[in-house]
Amino acid sequence: MKWSDFSKLIKFRLTFLVVFSASISFIIAVKANGGNTWGSLYSTTMWINWLKLVAGGFLVTGAANCFNEIIEVDLDKLMKRTMDRPMPAGRMTTGQGLVLGLAMGMAGTYILGTLNILTGLLSVLSILLYAFAYTPLKRKSPIAVFVGAIPGALPPLIGYVAGQPHGRIDEIALILFAIQFVWQFVHFWAIAWVLDDDYKLAGFRLLPTGKRDRASAIITFIFAIILVPVSLLPTIYHYGGYYVGGVSLVCSLIFLYQSAGLLRTLQIKEARKLMFGSFFYLPVVQLMFLFDFIAK
C-alpha cells in the first residue's frame, strides 16, 4: 500500500491532531500528579509512556477512521472530497480495510491498556461511539454532531488518564474534555456549512436544521458564546493563571466574532473563515494551558 493511500485511509491530519491533543493532556497530567518538581517530566519512564500514548492513540484513531470508511464506502463514492480514498476508489477492498482496522484497533487498545485499564477502556469507547454510533447517525439526524462530539472530545481525557499510574478522571480531566467538547460544535458546523452541497450528495444531515439557514447560524453562534466561559474554566478553577485566561478569552472572542460574521451574512466565505479559525483555536488554547500549568 502506498503511503498516500494509507494516509487517506486513516485521515492522517485528523489523527495527528487527535494525538497532539492527547499528548498535551498527558503532560499536564504528569505535572499535576508529580508535585512541583520537573523530575517526573524528564524521567525516562514518562517519555516511554508518552511514546506508548502516541503509538496507541495513532492506531486507535486510525482504526476508528478505517471502520468509518468501511461503513460509508458507497457514500464516499458520491462525494468529491472522499471519492479518491482507497476503498471507494477501488484500490483497497473492504475486507482488506476490515483486517487492517481490526489489527490497528487491537494493537492500539493493547498499547494504551498497558498504561492503565481505564485508558484502554476509553479507547474502545471512542472507537465504538465514532464508528458505530456517530457514523450511521450522520444520514438520520443532526444529533449525530452531538454524538460525534463525545468521541471527538475523548482524546484529551484519554491523554490525561494515560498520564497517571492508576488512571483516574478528576476535575482537570473534565475541564480539558469540556473545552474540546463545546469547541467541536462550532468546528463541525462550520465545516458542514462549507461542505453542505457535497454532504447532501451522500444524504448527510450535519447542520443544526439540516440546511444553511439563519437558524443553523444562530445555534452555531450560541455555542460560540458558550465556549467563552468554558474556555476560562482553567483560570476559574485556579489550574491556570491569567496568561491562559487572557489568551483563551481573546481566542474565544475572535471565534465569536467569526461566528457573528456567519450569522450576519450566511455566506460560505464566512463559514470558511470560521472553519480555519477553529483549526487554530484549539491547539493555541491547549498549548497555553500547558505552558501556564507547568510554569506554576
Coordinates of C-alpha atoms in Angstrom, one line a residue:
M1 CA 0.0 0.0 0.0
K2 CA 1.3 3.5 -0.9
W3 CA 1.7 6.0 1.9
S4 CA -0.7 8.4 0.2
D5 CA -3.4 5.7 0.4
F6 CA -2.7 4.8 4.0
S7 CA -2.7 8.5 4.9
K8 CA -6.2 8.9 3.3
L9 CA -7.4 5.8 4.9
I10 CA -6.6 6.8 8.5
K11 CA -7.2 10.6 7.8
F12 CA -3.7 11.4 8.8
R13 CA -4.2 15.1 9.6
L14 CA -7.1 14.4 11.8
T15 CA -5.2 11.5 13.5
F16 CA -2.2 13.8 14.1
L17 CA -4.5 16.4 15.7
V18 CA -6.0 13.8 18.0
V19 CA -2.6 12.5 19.1
F20 CA -1.4 16.1 19.6
S21 CA -4.4 16.9 21.8
A22 CA -3.9 13.8 23.9
S23 CA -0.2 14.5 24.3
I24 CA -0.8 17.9 25.8
S25 CA -3.2 16.5 28.3
F26 CA -0.7 13.7 29.1
I27 CA 2.0 16.2 30.0
I28 CA -0.5 18.2 32.1
A29 CA -1.4 15.0 34.0
V30 CA 2.2 14.1 34.7
K31 CA 2.8 17.6 36.1
A32 CA -0.4 17.6 38.1
N33 CA 0.5 14.3 39.7
G34 CA 4.2 14.8 40.1
G35 CA 4.2 17.7 42.5
N36 CA 6.1 20.9 41.8
T37 CA 9.3 19.3 40.6
W38 CA 10.2 18.7 37.0
G39 CA 11.8 15.4 37.7
S40 CA 8.8 13.3 36.6
L41 CA 8.6 15.3 33.3
Y42 CA 12.2 14.5 32.5
S43 CA 12.1 10.8 33.6
T44 CA 12.7 8.0 31.1
T45 CA 9.5 6.3 32.2
M46 CA 7.5 9.3 31.4
W47 CA 8.8 9.6 27.8
I48 CA 8.3 5.8 27.2
N49 CA 4.7 6.1 28.4
W50 CA 4.3 9.2 26.1
L51 CA 5.5 7.1 23.1
K52 CA 3.0 4.4 24.1
L53 CA 0.3 7.1 24.1
V54 CA 1.3 8.4 20.7
A55 CA 1.6 4.9 19.1
G56 CA -1.6 3.6 20.7
G57 CA -3.6 6.8 20.0
F58 CA -2.4 6.8 16.4
L59 CA -3.5 3.2 15.9
V60 CA -6.9 3.5 17.7
T61 CA -7.8 6.7 15.8
G62 CA -6.7 5.1 12.5
A63 CA -8.8 2.1 13.3
A64 CA -11.9 4.3 14.0
N65 CA -11.4 6.2 10.8
C66 CA -10.9 2.9 8.9
F67 CA -14.2 1.4 10.2
N68 CA -15.9 4.7 9.4
E69 CA -14.8 4.4 5.8
I70 CA -15.8 0.7 5.5
I71 CA -19.3 1.6 6.6
E72 CA -19.5 4.6 4.3
V73 CA -17.7 3.2 1.3
D74 CA -20.7 3.5 -1.0
L75 CA -21.4 7.1 0.2
D76 CA -17.8 8.2 -0.1
K77 CA -18.0 7.3 -3.8
L78 CA -20.7 10.1 -4.2
M79 CA -18.7 13.0 -2.6
K80 CA -15.8 14.8 -4.3
R81 CA -13.8 15.1 -1.1
T82 CA -13.9 11.4 -0.4
M83 CA -14.2 9.6 -3.7
D84 CA -10.4 9.2 -4.0
R85 CA -10.0 7.4 -0.7
P86 CA -8.5 3.9 -1.3
M87 CA -11.7 1.9 -0.7
P88 CA -14.2 4.0 -2.7
A89 CA -11.6 4.3 -5.5
G90 CA -11.2 0.6 -5.6
R91 CA -7.5 0.5 -4.6
M92 CA -8.4 -1.5 -1.4
T93 CA -11.3 -3.9 -0.7
T94 CA -13.5 -3.5 2.4
G95 CA -12.2 -6.9 3.5
Q96 CA -8.6 -5.6 3.5
G97 CA -9.8 -2.5 5.3
L98 CA -11.5 -4.5 7.9
V99 CA -8.4 -6.6 8.6
L100 CA -6.3 -3.5 8.8
G101 CA -8.8 -1.7 11.0
L102 CA -9.1 -4.7 13.4
A103 CA -5.3 -5.0 13.6
M104 CA -4.8 -1.3 14.4
G105 CA -7.7 -1.3 16.9
M106 CA -6.5 -4.3 18.8
A107 CA -2.8 -3.2 18.8
G108 CA -3.7 0.4 19.8
T109 CA -6.0 -0.7 22.6
Y110 CA -3.5 -3.1 24.0
I111 CA -0.7 -0.5 24.0
L112 CA -2.9 2.1 25.7
G113 CA -4.1 -0.6 28.1
T114 CA -0.5 -1.2 29.3
L115 CA -0.6 2.4 30.6
N116 CA -3.7 1.7 32.7
I117 CA -7.0 -0.1 32.3
L118 CA -9.2 3.0 32.1
T119 CA -7.1 4.4 29.2
G120 CA -7.7 1.1 27.3
L121 CA -11.4 1.1 28.0
L122 CA -11.8 4.8 26.9
S123 CA -10.0 4.0 23.7
V124 CA -12.5 1.2 23.0
L125 CA -15.4 3.5 23.8
S126 CA -14.0 6.1 21.4
I127 CA -13.9 3.6 18.5
L128 CA -17.4 2.3 19.2
L129 CA -19.0 5.8 19.5
Y130 CA -17.3 7.2 16.4
A131 CA -17.6 4.2 14.1
F132 CA -20.9 2.6 15.2
A133 CA -22.9 5.5 16.6
Y134 CA -21.8 8.7 15.0
T135 CA -21.2 7.3 11.5
P136 CA -24.7 5.8 10.9
L137 CA -26.5 8.8 12.6
K138 CA -25.0 11.2 10.0
R139 CA -27.7 10.4 7.5
K140 CA -30.5 10.3 10.0
S141 CA -30.4 13.4 12.2
P142 CA -28.3 16.5 13.0
I143 CA -28.0 14.9 16.5
A144 CA -25.1 13.0 15.0
V145 CA -22.9 16.1 15.7
F146 CA -23.7 15.8 19.5
V147 CA -22.9 12.1 19.5
G148 CA -19.7 12.6 17.5
A149 CA -18.6 15.4 19.8
I150 CA -18.2 12.8 22.6
P151 CA -15.6 10.6 21.0
G152 CA -14.2 13.8 19.5
A153 CA -13.6 15.2 23.0
L154 CA -12.2 11.9 24.4
P155 CA -8.5 12.4 23.2
P156 CA -7.6 15.0 25.9
L157 CA -9.4 12.9 28.5
I158 CA -7.6 9.7 27.4
G159 CA -4.3 11.6 27.4
Y160 CA -4.8 12.9 30.9
V161 CA -5.9 9.5 32.2
A162 CA -2.8 7.9 30.5
G163 CA -0.5 10.3 32.3
Q164 CA -1.4 8.8 35.7
P165 CA -0.1 5.5 37.0
H166 CA -3.5 4.3 38.2
G167 CA -5.7 6.3 35.8
R168 CA -8.5 8.5 37.1
I169 CA -10.8 11.2 35.9
D170 CA -10.5 14.3 38.0
E171 CA -11.5 18.0 37.7
I172 CA -8.7 18.9 35.3
A173 CA -9.6 16.0 33.0
L174 CA -13.2 17.1 32.9
I175 CA -12.2 20.7 32.1
L176 CA -10.0 19.5 29.2
F177 CA -12.9 17.4 27.9
A178 CA -15.4 20.2 28.2
I179 CA -13.3 22.7 26.2
Q180 CA -12.8 20.3 23.3
F181 CA -16.5 19.1 23.5
V182 CA -18.0 22.6 23.2
W183 CA -15.5 23.7 20.6
Q184 CA -16.4 20.8 18.3
F185 CA -20.0 22.0 17.7
V186 CA -18.8 25.3 16.2
H187 CA -16.0 23.4 14.4
F188 CA -18.3 20.7 12.9
W189 CA -21.0 23.2 11.9
A190 CA -18.5 25.5 10.2
I191 CA -17.2 22.5 8.2
A192 CA -20.7 21.3 7.5
W193 CA -21.7 24.8 6.2
V194 CA -18.8 24.9 3.8
L195 CA -19.3 21.3 2.6
D196 CA -23.1 21.1 2.7
D197 CA -23.5 20.6 -1.0
D198 CA -21.1 17.7 -1.0
Y199 CA -22.6 16.2 2.1
K200 CA -26.1 16.3 0.6
L201 CA -24.9 14.0 -2.2
A202 CA -24.4 11.3 0.4
G203 CA -27.5 12.3 2.4
F204 CA -25.6 13.6 5.4
R205 CA -27.5 16.0 7.7
L206 CA -25.0 17.7 9.9
L207 CA -26.1 21.3 10.1
P208 CA -28.4 22.0 13.1
T209 CA -31.5 22.4 10.9
G210 CA -30.2 20.3 8.1
K211 CA -29.6 23.3 5.8
R212 CA -27.7 26.6 5.5
D213 CA -30.2 28.9 7.1
R214 CA -30.3 31.6 9.9
A215 CA -31.5 29.1 12.5
S216 CA -28.3 27.0 11.9
A217 CA -26.2 30.1 12.1
I218 CA -27.9 31.2 15.4
I219 CA -27.3 27.8 17.0
T220 CA -23.6 27.9 15.9
F221 CA -23.3 31.4 17.4
I222 CA -24.9 30.3 20.7
F223 CA -22.3 27.5 21.1
A224 CA -19.5 30.0 20.3
I225 CA -20.9 32.1 23.2
I226 CA -21.0 29.1 25.5
L227 CA -17.3 28.4 24.6
V228 CA -16.2 31.8 26.1
P229 CA -16.9 30.9 29.8
V230 CA -15.9 27.2 29.2
S231 CA -12.5 28.2 27.9
L232 CA -11.9 30.2 31.1
L233 CA -12.5 27.2 33.4
P234 CA -8.7 26.5 33.9
T235 CA -8.4 30.1 35.3
I236 CA -11.7 30.0 37.2
Y237 CA -10.7 26.8 39.0
H238 CA -7.1 28.0 39.5
Y239 CA -5.4 25.4 37.4
G240 CA -4.1 28.1 35.1
G241 CA -3.2 31.7 35.7
Y242 CA -4.1 34.9 34.0
Y243 CA -2.0 34.2 30.9
V244 CA -4.0 31.2 29.8
G245 CA -7.2 33.1 30.8
G246 CA -6.2 36.1 28.7
V247 CA -5.2 34.1 25.7
S248 CA -8.3 31.9 25.9
L249 CA -10.6 34.9 26.2
V250 CA -9.0 36.6 23.2
C251 CA -9.2 33.4 21.1
S252 CA -12.8 32.8 22.1
L253 CA -13.8 36.4 21.3
I254 CA -12.2 36.1 17.9
F255 CA -14.1 32.8 17.4
L256 CA -17.3 34.5 18.5
Y257 CA -16.7 37.4 16.1
Q258 CA -16.2 34.9 13.2
S259 CA -19.4 33.2 14.2
A260 CA -21.2 36.5 14.2
G261 CA -19.9 37.1 10.7
L262 CA -21.6 33.9 9.6
L263 CA -24.8 34.8 11.4
R264 CA -24.8 38.3 9.7
T265 CA -24.1 37.1 6.2
L266 CA -25.0 33.4 6.0
Q267 CA -22.2 33.1 3.4
I268 CA -19.9 30.2 2.7
K269 CA -17.0 32.6 2.8
E270 CA -17.7 33.5 6.4
A271 CA -18.2 29.8 7.3
R272 CA -14.8 29.1 5.8
K273 CA -13.2 31.8 7.9
L274 CA -14.8 30.2 11.0
M275 CA -13.6 26.8 9.9
F276 CA -10.0 27.9 9.6
G277 CA -10.3 29.8 12.9
S278 CA -11.4 26.6 14.6
F279 CA -8.2 24.9 13.4
F280 CA -6.1 27.4 15.2
Y281 CA -8.3 27.9 18.3
L282 CA -7.9 24.5 19.9
P283 CA -4.1 24.0 19.7
V284 CA -3.5 27.6 20.8
V285 CA -5.7 27.3 23.9
Q286 CA -4.5 23.8 24.8
L287 CA -0.8 24.8 24.4
M288 CA -1.3 27.9 26.5
F289 CA -3.0 25.8 29.2
L290 CA 0.0 23.5 29.2
F291 CA 2.7 26.2 29.3
D292 CA 0.8 28.1 32.1
F293 CA 0.2 24.9 34.0
I294 CA 3.7 23.6 34.0
A295 CA 5.1 27.0 34.9
K296 CA 3.2 27.1 38.2

